[in-house]
Amino acid sequence: MKKLPIGIQTFEKIRKDNYIYIDKTKMALDLIEKGEYYFLSRPRRFGKSLFIDTLHNIFEAKKDLFEGLYIYDRYNWDKSYPVIKISFAEGVLHSRDDLDKQIIHILKDNQKLLGVECENSEDIVRCFQTLIASAHEKYKQKVVILVDEYDKPILDNINDVKIANELRDSLRNFYSVIKGSDEYLKFAFLTGVSKFSKVSLFSGLNNLEDITLKSDYSSICGYTQNDVEESFKEYFVDINMEELKIWYNGYSWLGEKVYNPFDILLFFSNKCEYRNYWFETATPDFLINLMRERNYFLPNMENLKVNDSIIGSFEVENLKVETLLFQTGYLTIKGSVKGNRGLEYFLGYPNKEVRLSLLDYLIDYFTSQASEKIVYQDKIYKMLETNNFAELNNTLYTIFASIPYNNFTASKMYEYEGYYSCLLYTSDA
């Protein structure tokens, strides 16, 4: 029985140490053959880092690792390309100075791996330019640039507009080198959670192709239904496949629906116990605070209709709740139609895990008696089932009375029916 690759993002380790690997090399080969510069946005823990590392091993021509995979006898392994890998996945940076130091450290690591040197390692732009040109000259091949979690420094500080903008400006300065180094580059792939506009972060990099919503690559990260049924069948123990779908499947980017890999791996590791595995890895505090600040009407999340401007890129100074909900994975695409201004999308919860977890988390922000929310929910269900409206009225009164007065003294939320509708909505999670 192959092992479950929980938390493992190294392609070589997975292939050599008998871990399950879901073959994504067909899409990797397609990208390599059709273009040069790509961008992909996906929520956290969806396998972005593993795909980046898979590309890394392909370009370094480590053919033996790919035996039995789609790409094995379809790719020219005679050429090996120098690869510059940049990752901001680790740690939290709180200032532009911290970010600049991290970039310098990343560039030094790449210099060491490639056996080249920058004359002035403290000059970020000049060093990056030199690194690319020197690698090209030394290896007599064009250079590959792979960037993982390109936006994490900004997102880690998104609640501080001043700091977030400073980090964005530093990254824009850094990424601009890619545009100016076109003559030396074979391929570039950037991935992260959010999608900032090209104007704000990729100024001048007009040839960066965004594959986030291209149906051909909808399953580039994540597990399809077939992946789960074929690759994990040795772990099936009286699995109700329909229940598994309801709980964890449903993420869609205009193509085949997928599971979050983290959910599936933890599900099988925990003897097929249904839990909120993905949601528990990070709490969406900033997102929840933004929803409260904007008085966001929660029932809208069931069937939200948006256009490209909402589902697409955003700016630090103009954050949209719907955009963040989609890009961070709390909402997904349920369908699309052609409107007067292009495609319009219907967003909703991807699955049961996200719906239950998010609404349970939200209700904590509405009532001080969060520990009793399950009791309230059970009561509401039973009262609705038995048409016990008198007791329902008393229960709702108790819930509303539990809201601390200082939760809304600085606002006028209490004047709006929508506030109470939101509370009822979360209570019915």
CSV table of C-alpha atoms in Angstrom, one decimal:
chain,number,residue,atom,x,y,z
A,1,MET,CA,0.0,0.0,0.0
A,2,LYS,CA,1.4,3.4,-1.0
A,3,LYS,CA,1.8,6.0,1.7
A,4,LEU,CA,-0.3,9.2,2.1
A,5,PRO,CA,1.9,12.3,1.2
A,6,ILE,CA,0.5,14.5,4.0
A,7,GLY,CA,2.4,17.8,4.0
A,8,ILE,CA,5.0,16.5,1.5
A,9,GLN,CA,5.6,19.0,-1.4
A,10,THR,CA,8.8,17.5,-2.7
A,11,PHE,CA,8.2,15.6,-6.0
A,12,GLU,CA,11.4,13.5,-5.7
A,13,LYS,CA,10.6,12.3,-2.1
A,14,ILE,CA,7.0,11.3,-3.2
A,15,ARG,CA,8.3,9.3,-6.2
A,16,LYS,CA,11.2,7.6,-4.4
A,17,ASP,CA,9.6,6.8,-1.1
A,18,ASN,CA,6.4,5.1,-2.3
A,19,TYR,CA,3.9,7.8,-1.7
A,20,ILE,CA,0.7,8.3,-3.7
A,21,TYR,CA,1.2,10.8,-6.6
A,22,ILE,CA,-1.6,12.1,-8.7
A,23,ASP,CA,-0.2,12.5,-12.2
A,24,LYS,CA,-0.3,16.2,-13.3
A,25,THR,CA,2.4,15.8,-15.9
A,26,LYS,CA,0.0,15.9,-18.9
A,27,MET,CA,-1.0,19.5,-18.0
A,28,ALA,CA,2.7,20.4,-17.2
A,29,LEU,CA,3.8,19.2,-20.6
A,30,ASP,CA,0.9,21.1,-22.3
A,31,LEU,CA,2.0,24.3,-20.6
A,32,ILE,CA,5.7,23.8,-21.6
A,33,GLU,CA,4.8,23.1,-25.2
A,34,LYS,CA,2.3,25.9,-25.7
A,35,GLY,CA,3.7,28.9,-23.9
A,36,GLU,CA,6.3,30.6,-21.8
A,37,TYR,CA,4.8,32.8,-19.0
A,38,TYR,CA,2.0,31.6,-16.8
A,39,PHE,CA,0.1,32.6,-13.7
A,40,LEU,CA,-2.2,30.4,-11.5
A,41,SER,CA,-4.3,31.3,-8.5
A,42,ARG,CA,-5.6,28.6,-6.1
A,43,PRO,CA,-6.5,28.5,-2.4
A,44,ARG,CA,-4.1,27.4,0.2
A,45,ARG,CA,-3.2,23.7,0.6
A,46,PHE,CA,-4.3,22.8,-3.0
A,47,GLY,CA,-1.0,21.4,-4.2
A,48,LYS,CA,0.5,24.5,-5.8
A,49,SER,CA,3.9,23.9,-4.3
A,50,LEU,CA,4.0,20.3,-5.4
A,51,PHE,CA,3.2,21.3,-9.0
A,52,ILE,CA,5.9,23.9,-8.9
A,53,ASP,CA,8.4,21.2,-7.7
A,54,THR,CA,7.2,18.9,-10.4
A,55,LEU,CA,8.0,21.5,-13.1
A,56,HIS,CA,11.4,22.0,-11.4
A,57,ASN,CA,12.2,18.3,-11.8
A,58,ILE,CA,11.0,18.2,-15.4
A,59,PHE,CA,13.2,21.2,-16.5
A,60,GLU,CA,16.2,19.6,-14.7
A,61,ALA,CA,15.6,16.5,-16.8
A,62,LYS,CA,15.3,14.0,-14.0
A,63,LYS,CA,13.7,11.4,-16.2
A,64,ASP,CA,13.9,8.5,-13.9
A,65,LEU,CA,11.5,10.1,-11.5
A,66,PHE,CA,8.8,10.3,-14.1
A,67,GLU,CA,8.8,6.6,-15.1
A,68,GLY,CA,5.2,5.4,-15.4
A,69,LEU,CA,3.8,9.0,-15.7
A,70,TYR,CA,2.2,10.6,-18.8
A,71,ILE,CA,5.2,12.8,-19.6
A,72,TYR,CA,7.8,10.0,-19.5
A,73,ASP,CA,8.0,9.1,-23.2
A,74,ARG,CA,6.6,12.4,-24.6
A,75,TYR,CA,9.2,14.9,-23.4
A,76,ASN,CA,12.8,15.6,-24.6
A,77,TRP,CA,14.9,14.7,-21.6
A,78,ASP,CA,18.2,15.5,-23.5
A,79,LYS,CA,18.1,19.1,-22.4
A,80,SER,CA,18.4,20.3,-18.9
A,81,TYR,CA,17.6,24.0,-18.0
A,82,PRO,CA,18.9,26.1,-15.1
A,83,VAL,CA,16.0,26.7,-12.7
A,84,ILE,CA,15.6,29.7,-10.4
A,85,LYS,CA,13.1,28.8,-7.7
A,86,ILE,CA,11.6,31.6,-5.5
A,87,SER,CA,9.2,30.8,-2.7
A,88,PHE,CA,7.6,33.0,0.0
A,89,ALA,CA,5.7,30.1,1.5
A,90,GLU,CA,7.7,30.0,4.8
A,91,GLY,CA,7.5,32.5,7.6
A,92,VAL,CA,5.6,35.8,8.0
A,93,LEU,CA,7.3,39.1,7.0
A,94,HIS,CA,6.1,42.3,8.7
A,95,SER,CA,8.0,45.0,6.9
A,96,ARG,CA,9.6,45.9,3.6
A,97,ASP,CA,13.0,45.5,5.2
A,98,ASP,CA,12.1,42.0,6.3
A,99,LEU,CA,10.9,41.2,2.7
A,100,ASP,CA,14.1,42.7,1.1
A,101,LYS,CA,16.2,40.6,3.4
A,102,GLN,CA,14.2,37.5,2.5
A,103,ILE,CA,14.6,38.1,-1.2
A,104,ILE,CA,18.4,38.6,-0.8
A,105,HIS,CA,18.5,35.3,1.1
A,106,ILE,CA,16.5,33.5,-1.7
A,107,LEU,CA,18.8,35.0,-4.4
A,108,LYS,CA,21.9,33.8,-2.5
A,109,ASP,CA,20.5,30.3,-2.2
A,110,ASN,CA,19.9,30.2,-6.0
A,111,GLN,CA,23.4,31.5,-6.7
A,112,LYS,CA,24.8,28.7,-4.6
A,113,LEU,CA,22.7,26.0,-6.3
A,114,LEU,CA,23.5,27.3,-9.8
A,115,GLY,CA,27.2,28.0,-9.1
A,116,VAL,CA,27.1,31.7,-10.1
A,117,GLU,CA,27.6,34.9,-8.2
A,118,CYS,CA,26.2,38.5,-8.1
A,119,GLU,CA,28.7,41.3,-7.7
A,120,ASN,CA,26.4,43.1,-5.3
A,121,SER,CA,24.0,40.7,-3.5
A,122,GLU,CA,22.4,43.6,-1.6
A,123,ASP,CA,21.1,45.2,-4.8
A,124,ILE,CA,18.0,43.1,-5.3
A,125,VAL,CA,17.1,44.1,-8.9
A,126,ARG,CA,20.7,44.1,-10.2
A,127,CYS,CA,21.4,40.7,-8.4
A,128,PHE,CA,18.3,39.1,-9.9
A,129,GLN,CA,19.2,40.4,-13.4
A,130,THR,CA,22.8,39.1,-13.0
A,131,LEU,CA,21.6,35.7,-11.7
A,132,ILE,CA,19.4,35.2,-14.7
A,133,ALA,CA,22.1,36.3,-17.3
A,134,SER,CA,24.9,34.4,-15.6
A,135,ALA,CA,22.9,31.2,-15.4
A,136,HIS,CA,22.1,31.5,-19.1
A,137,GLU,CA,25.8,32.1,-19.9
A,138,LYS,CA,27.1,29.2,-17.7
A,139,TYR,CA,24.7,26.5,-18.8
A,140,LYS,CA,24.2,27.7,-22.4
A,141,GLN,CA,20.5,27.2,-22.0
A,142,LYS,CA,17.6,29.6,-21.4
A,143,VAL,CA,16.5,30.0,-17.7
A,144,VAL,CA,13.4,28.8,-16.0
A,145,ILE,CA,11.8,30.9,-13.2
A,146,LEU,CA,9.3,29.3,-10.8
A,147,VAL,CA,7.7,31.4,-8.1
A,148,ASP,CA,5.6,29.8,-5.3
A,149,GLU,CA,3.3,31.9,-3.1
A,150,TYR,CA,4.2,35.1,-4.9
A,151,ASP,CA,1.7,37.1,-2.9
A,152,LYS,CA,2.0,35.7,0.6
A,153,PRO,CA,4.0,38.7,2.0
A,154,ILE,CA,1.1,41.0,1.0
A,155,LEU,CA,-1.7,38.7,2.2
A,156,ASP,CA,0.0,38.3,5.6
A,157,ASN,CA,-0.3,42.0,6.1
A,158,ILE,CA,-3.5,42.7,4.2
A,159,ASN,CA,-5.1,44.2,7.3
A,160,ASP,CA,-2.5,47.0,7.3
A,161,VAL,CA,-2.9,48.9,4.0
A,162,LYS,CA,0.3,50.9,4.5
A,163,ILE,CA,2.6,47.9,5.1
A,164,ALA,CA,0.8,45.8,2.4
A,165,ASN,CA,1.4,48.5,-0.2
A,166,GLU,CA,5.1,48.8,0.8
A,167,LEU,CA,5.5,45.1,0.3
A,168,ARG,CA,3.6,45.2,-3.0
A,169,ASP,CA,5.9,47.9,-4.3
A,170,SER,CA,9.0,45.9,-3.3
A,171,LEU,CA,7.6,42.8,-5.0
A,172,ARG,CA,6.6,44.7,-8.1
A,173,ASN,CA,10.2,46.0,-8.3
A,174,PHE,CA,11.5,42.5,-8.0
A,175,TYR,CA,9.1,40.8,-10.5
A,176,SER,CA,9.8,43.5,-13.1
A,177,VAL,CA,13.1,41.8,-13.7
A,178,ILE,CA,11.3,38.9,-15.4
A,179,LYS,CA,10.0,41.2,-18.1
A,180,GLY,CA,13.4,42.8,-18.7
A,181,SER,CA,15.1,39.3,-19.0
A,182,ASP,CA,12.9,37.9,-21.7
A,183,GLU,CA,15.9,37.1,-24.0
A,184,TYR,CA,17.3,34.7,-21.4
A,185,LEU,CA,14.1,33.0,-20.3
A,186,LYS,CA,12.6,29.6,-21.4
A,187,PHE,CA,9.6,29.5,-19.0
A,188,ALA,CA,8.1,31.3,-16.0
A,189,PHE,CA,5.4,30.1,-13.7
A,190,LEU,CA,4.0,32.1,-10.8
A,191,THR,CA,1.4,30.9,-8.4
A,192,GLY,CA,-0.4,32.2,-5.3
A,193,VAL,CA,-3.7,32.5,-3.6
A,194,SER,CA,-4.8,36.0,-4.8
A,195,LYS,CA,-4.8,37.7,-8.1
A,196,PHE,CA,-3.5,41.2,-8.1
A,197,SER,CA,-3.8,43.3,-11.2
A,198,LYS,CA,-0.9,43.4,-13.7
A,199,VAL,CA,-0.8,47.2,-13.2
A,200,SER,CA,-0.2,46.9,-9.5
A,201,LEU,CA,2.1,43.9,-9.3
A,202,PHE,CA,3.2,42.8,-12.7
A,203,SER,CA,3.8,46.1,-14.4
A,204,GLY,CA,4.9,45.6,-18.0
A,205,LEU,CA,4.6,41.8,-17.8
A,206,ASN,CA,1.8,41.8,-20.4
A,207,ASN,CA,2.7,38.3,-21.7
A,208,LEU,CA,1.8,36.6,-18.4
A,209,GLU,CA,-1.0,34.2,-19.3
A,210,ASP,CA,-3.5,33.7,-16.5
A,211,ILE,CA,-4.7,30.1,-16.5
A,212,THR,CA,-6.8,30.3,-13.3
A,213,LEU,CA,-10.1,30.0,-15.1
A,214,LYS,CA,-9.0,28.0,-18.2
A,215,SER,CA,-11.1,24.8,-18.2
A,216,ASP,CA,-8.2,22.8,-19.6
A,217,TYR,CA,-6.3,23.4,-16.4
A,218,SER,CA,-9.2,23.3,-13.9
A,219,SER,CA,-7.8,20.2,-12.2
A,220,ILE,CA,-4.1,21.3,-12.4
A,221,CYS,CA,-4.3,21.4,-8.6
A,222,GLY,CA,-6.7,19.2,-6.5
A,223,TYR,CA,-8.0,15.7,-7.0
A,224,THR,CA,-10.7,14.7,-9.4
A,225,GLN,CA,-13.3,12.1,-8.6
A,226,ASN,CA,-11.4,9.6,-10.8
A,227,ASP,CA,-8.2,10.4,-8.9
A,228,VAL,CA,-9.8,9.6,-5.6
A,229,GLU,CA,-11.5,6.4,-6.8
A,230,GLU,CA,-8.4,5.0,-8.5
A,231,SER,CA,-5.5,6.2,-6.4
A,232,PHE,CA,-7.0,5.7,-2.9
A,233,LYS,CA,-9.0,2.6,-3.4
A,234,GLU,CA,-6.8,0.6,-1.1
A,235,TYR,CA,-7.9,3.0,1.7
A,236,PHE,CA,-11.6,2.6,1.1
A,237,VAL,CA,-13.3,1.2,4.2
A,238,ASP,CA,-17.1,1.1,3.6
A,239,ILE,CA,-16.9,4.5,1.9
A,240,ASN,CA,-20.2,6.2,1.0
A,241,MET,CA,-18.9,7.9,-2.1
A,242,GLU,CA,-21.9,10.3,-2.3
A,243,GLU,CA,-21.3,11.4,1.2
A,244,LEU,CA,-17.6,12.0,0.5
A,245,LYS,CA,-18.5,14.1,-2.5
A,246,ILE,CA,-20.9,16.2,-0.4
A,247,TRP,CA,-18.4,16.8,2.3
A,248,TYR,CA,-15.2,17.5,0.2
A,249,ASN,CA,-15.8,17.7,-3.5
A,250,GLY,CA,-17.1,20.7,-5.4
A,251,TYR,CA,-14.3,23.2,-6.1
A,252,SER,CA,-14.6,24.4,-9.6
A,253,TRP,CA,-12.7,26.8,-11.9
A,254,LEU,CA,-15.0,26.4,-15.0
A,255,GLY,CA,-14.0,22.8,-15.5
A,256,GLU,CA,-14.1,19.4,-13.7
A,257,LYS,CA,-14.8,19.7,-10.0
A,258,VAL,CA,-12.0,18.7,-7.6
A,259,TYR,CA,-11.4,17.8,-4.0
A,260,ASN,CA,-8.9,19.7,-1.8
A,261,PRO,CA,-6.0,17.2,-1.5
A,262,PHE,CA,-5.5,18.1,2.1
A,263,ASP,CA,-9.0,17.0,3.0
A,264,ILE,CA,-8.7,13.7,1.2
A,265,LEU,CA,-5.3,12.8,2.7
A,266,LEU,CA,-6.4,13.7,6.3
A,267,PHE,CA,-9.7,11.9,5.8
A,268,PHE,CA,-8.0,8.6,4.9
A,269,SER,CA,-5.3,9.1,7.5
A,270,ASN,CA,-8.0,9.5,10.2
A,271,LYS,CA,-9.8,6.3,9.3
A,272,CYS,CA,-12.4,8.0,7.1
A,273,GLU,CA,-13.7,10.3,9.8
A,274,TYR,CA,-15.6,13.3,8.5
A,275,ARG,CA,-14.0,16.5,9.9
A,276,ASN,CA,-13.2,20.0,8.9
A,277,TYR,CA,-9.6,19.3,8.0
A,278,TRP,CA,-8.9,22.1,5.5
A,279,PHE,CA,-10.8,24.8,7.4
A,280,GLU,CA,-9.0,24.0,10.7
A,281,THR,CA,-5.6,24.8,9.2
A,282,ALA,CA,-6.2,28.6,9.2
A,283,THR,CA,-8.9,30.9,10.6
A,284,PRO,CA,-10.2,33.6,8.3
A,285,ASP,CA,-10.1,36.4,10.9
A,286,PHE,CA,-9.4,39.2,8.5
A,287,LEU,CA,-12.1,38.1,6.1
A,288,ILE,CA,-14.6,37.8,8.9
A,289,ASN,CA,-13.7,41.3,10.2
A,290,LEU,CA,-14.1,42.7,6.7
A,291,MET,CA,-17.5,41.1,6.3
A,292,ARG,CA,-18.6,42.7,9.6
A,293,GLU,CA,-17.2,46.0,8.7
A,294,ARG,CA,-19.1,46.0,5.4
A,295,ASN,CA,-22.3,44.7,7.0
A,296,TYR,CA,-22.1,41.8,4.5
A,297,PHE,CA,-25.5,40.0,4.0
A,298,LEU,CA,-24.5,36.4,4.7
A,299,PRO,CA,-27.4,34.6,2.9
A,300,ASN,CA,-26.0,36.1,-0.4
A,301,MET,CA,-23.3,33.4,-0.3
A,302,GLU,CA,-25.7,30.7,-1.2
A,303,ASN,CA,-26.1,31.8,-4.8
A,304,LEU,CA,-24.1,34.9,-5.5
A,305,LYS,CA,-24.0,36.4,-9.0
A,306,VAL,CA,-20.8,38.3,-10.0
A,307,ASN,CA,-19.0,39.5,-13.1
A,308,ASP,CA,-15.3,39.3,-14.1
A,309,SER,CA,-14.4,42.5,-12.3
A,310,ILE,CA,-15.5,40.9,-9.0
A,311,ILE,CA,-14.1,37.4,-9.5
A,312,GLY,CA,-10.8,38.7,-10.9
A,313,SER,CA,-8.0,40.8,-9.6
A,314,PHE,CA,-8.2,43.3,-6.6
A,315,GLU,CA,-6.2,46.0,-5.1
A,316,VAL,CA,-5.1,46.4,-1.5
A,317,GLU,CA,-7.0,49.7,-1.2
A,318,ASN,CA,-10.2,48.3,-2.7
A,319,LEU,CA,-10.8,44.9,-1.2
A,320,LYS,CA,-14.1,43.2,-2.2
A,321,VAL,CA,-15.6,40.6,0.1
A,322,GLU,CA,-16.8,38.4,-2.8
A,323,THR,CA,-13.3,38.4,-4.5
A,324,LEU,CA,-11.6,37.3,-1.3
A,325,LEU,CA,-14.2,34.7,-0.6
A,326,PHE,CA,-13.7,33.2,-4.0
A,327,GLN,CA,-9.9,33.4,-4.2
A,328,THR,CA,-9.4,32.0,-0.7
A,329,GLY,CA,-11.6,29.0,-1.4
A,330,TYR,CA,-14.7,29.7,0.7
A,331,LEU,CA,-16.8,30.2,-2.4
A,332,THR,CA,-16.4,28.5,-5.8
A,333,ILE,CA,-18.0,28.7,-9.3
A,334,LYS,CA,-21.3,26.9,-9.5
A,335,GLY,CA,-22.1,28.0,-13.0
A,336,SER,CA,-21.7,30.8,-15.6
A,337,VAL,CA,-23.8,32.6,-18.2
A,338,LYS,CA,-23.1,35.1,-20.9
A,339,GLY,CA,-24.2,38.6,-19.9
A,340,ASN,CA,-24.2,42.0,-21.5
A,341,ARG,CA,-20.8,42.7,-20.2
A,342,GLY,CA,-19.2,39.2,-20.8
A,343,LEU,CA,-19.3,36.2,-18.6
A,344,GLU,CA,-21.2,36.3,-15.3
A,345,TYR,CA,-20.6,33.7,-12.6
A,346,PHE,CA,-22.7,32.1,-9.9
A,347,LEU,CA,-20.8,31.5,-6.7
A,348,GLY,CA,-21.6,29.2,-3.8
A,349,TYR,CA,-20.1,27.1,-1.1
A,350,PRO,CA,-17.9,24.3,-2.6
A,351,ASN,CA,-19.0,21.6,-0.2
A,352,LYS,CA,-20.5,20.8,3.2
A,353,GLU,CA,-17.2,21.2,5.1
A,354,VAL,CA,-16.8,24.8,4.0
A,355,ARG,CA,-20.4,25.7,4.6
A,356,LEU,CA,-20.6,24.3,8.1
A,357,SER,CA,-17.2,25.5,9.2
A,358,LEU,CA,-17.5,29.0,7.9
A,359,LEU,CA,-21.0,29.5,9.3
A,360,ASP,CA,-20.0,28.1,12.7
A,361,TYR,CA,-17.1,30.4,12.7
A,362,LEU,CA,-19.3,33.4,11.8
A,363,ILE,CA,-21.8,32.8,14.5
A,364,ASP,CA,-19.0,33.2,17.1
A,365,TYR,CA,-18.8,36.8,16.0
A,366,PHE,CA,-22.5,37.4,16.5
A,367,THR,CA,-23.0,36.0,19.9
A,368,SER,CA,-20.9,35.8,23.1
A,369,GLN,CA,-22.4,32.4,23.9
A,370,ALA,CA,-20.6,30.6,21.1
A,371,SER,CA,-20.2,27.5,23.3
A,372,GLU,CA,-23.9,27.1,23.2
A,373,LYS,CA,-24.4,27.5,19.4
A,374,ILE,CA,-24.7,23.8,18.8
A,375,VAL,CA,-27.5,23.6,21.4
A,376,TYR,CA,-29.2,26.5,19.7
A,377,GLN,CA,-28.9,24.9,16.3
A,378,ASP,CA,-30.3,21.6,17.5
A,379,LYS,CA,-33.2,23.4,19.2
A,380,ILE,CA,-34.0,25.4,16.0
A,381,TYR,CA,-34.0,22.2,13.9
A,382,LYS,CA,-36.4,20.4,16.2
A,383,MET,CA,-38.7,23.3,16.5
A,384,LEU,CA,-38.9,23.8,12.7
A,385,GLU,CA,-39.5,20.0,12.3
A,386,THR,CA,-42.4,20.0,14.8
A,387,ASN,CA,-43.8,23.5,13.9
A,388,ASN,CA,-43.2,24.6,17.5
A,389,PHE,CA,-43.1,28.3,16.7
A,390,ALA,CA,-43.8,29.6,20.2
A,391,GLU,CA,-40.6,27.9,21.5
A,392,LEU,CA,-38.8,29.0,18.4
A,393,ASN,CA,-39.6,32.6,19.2
A,394,ASN,CA,-38.3,32.2,22.7
A,395,THR,CA,-35.1,30.6,21.5
A,396,LEU,CA,-34.4,33.4,19.0
A,397,TYR,CA,-35.1,36.0,21.6
A,398,THR,CA,-32.4,34.3,23.8
A,399,ILE,CA,-29.9,34.3,21.0
A,400,PHE,CA,-30.4,37.9,20.2
A,401,ALA,CA,-30.3,38.8,23.9
A,402,SER,CA,-26.9,37.1,24.2
A,403,ILE,CA,-25.3,39.6,21.7
A,404,PRO,CA,-23.1,42.0,23.7
A,405,TYR,CA,-24.3,45.5,23.5
A,406,ASN,CA,-20.8,46.8,22.7
A,407,ASN,CA,-20.7,44.6,19.6
A,408,PHE,CA,-22.7,47.3,17.8
A,409,THR,CA,-22.7,50.5,19.8
A,410,ALA,CA,-20.3,52.1,17.3
A,411,SER,CA,-22.5,51.2,14.3
A,412,LYS,CA,-26.1,51.1,13.3
A,413,MET,CA,-26.3,47.4,12.5
A,414,TYR,CA,-29.1,47.0,15.0
A,415,GLU,CA,-31.3,49.2,12.9
A,416,TYR,CA,-31.3,46.8,10.0
A,417,GLU,CA,-33.3,43.6,9.5
A,418,GLY,CA,-30.3,42.2,7.6
A,419,TYR,CA,-28.3,41.9,10.7
A,420,TYR,CA,-30.8,39.6,12.3
A,421,SER,CA,-31.2,37.7,9.1
A,422,CYS,CA,-27.5,37.0,9.1
A,423,LEU,CA,-27.6,35.8,12.7
A,424,LEU,CA,-30.5,33.4,11.9
A,425,TYR,CA,-28.7,32.2,8.8
A,426,THR,CA,-25.6,31.3,10.7
A,427,SER,CA,-27.6,29.6,13.5
A,428,ASP,CA,-29.1,27.3,10.9
A,429,ALA,CA,-25.7,26.1,9.7
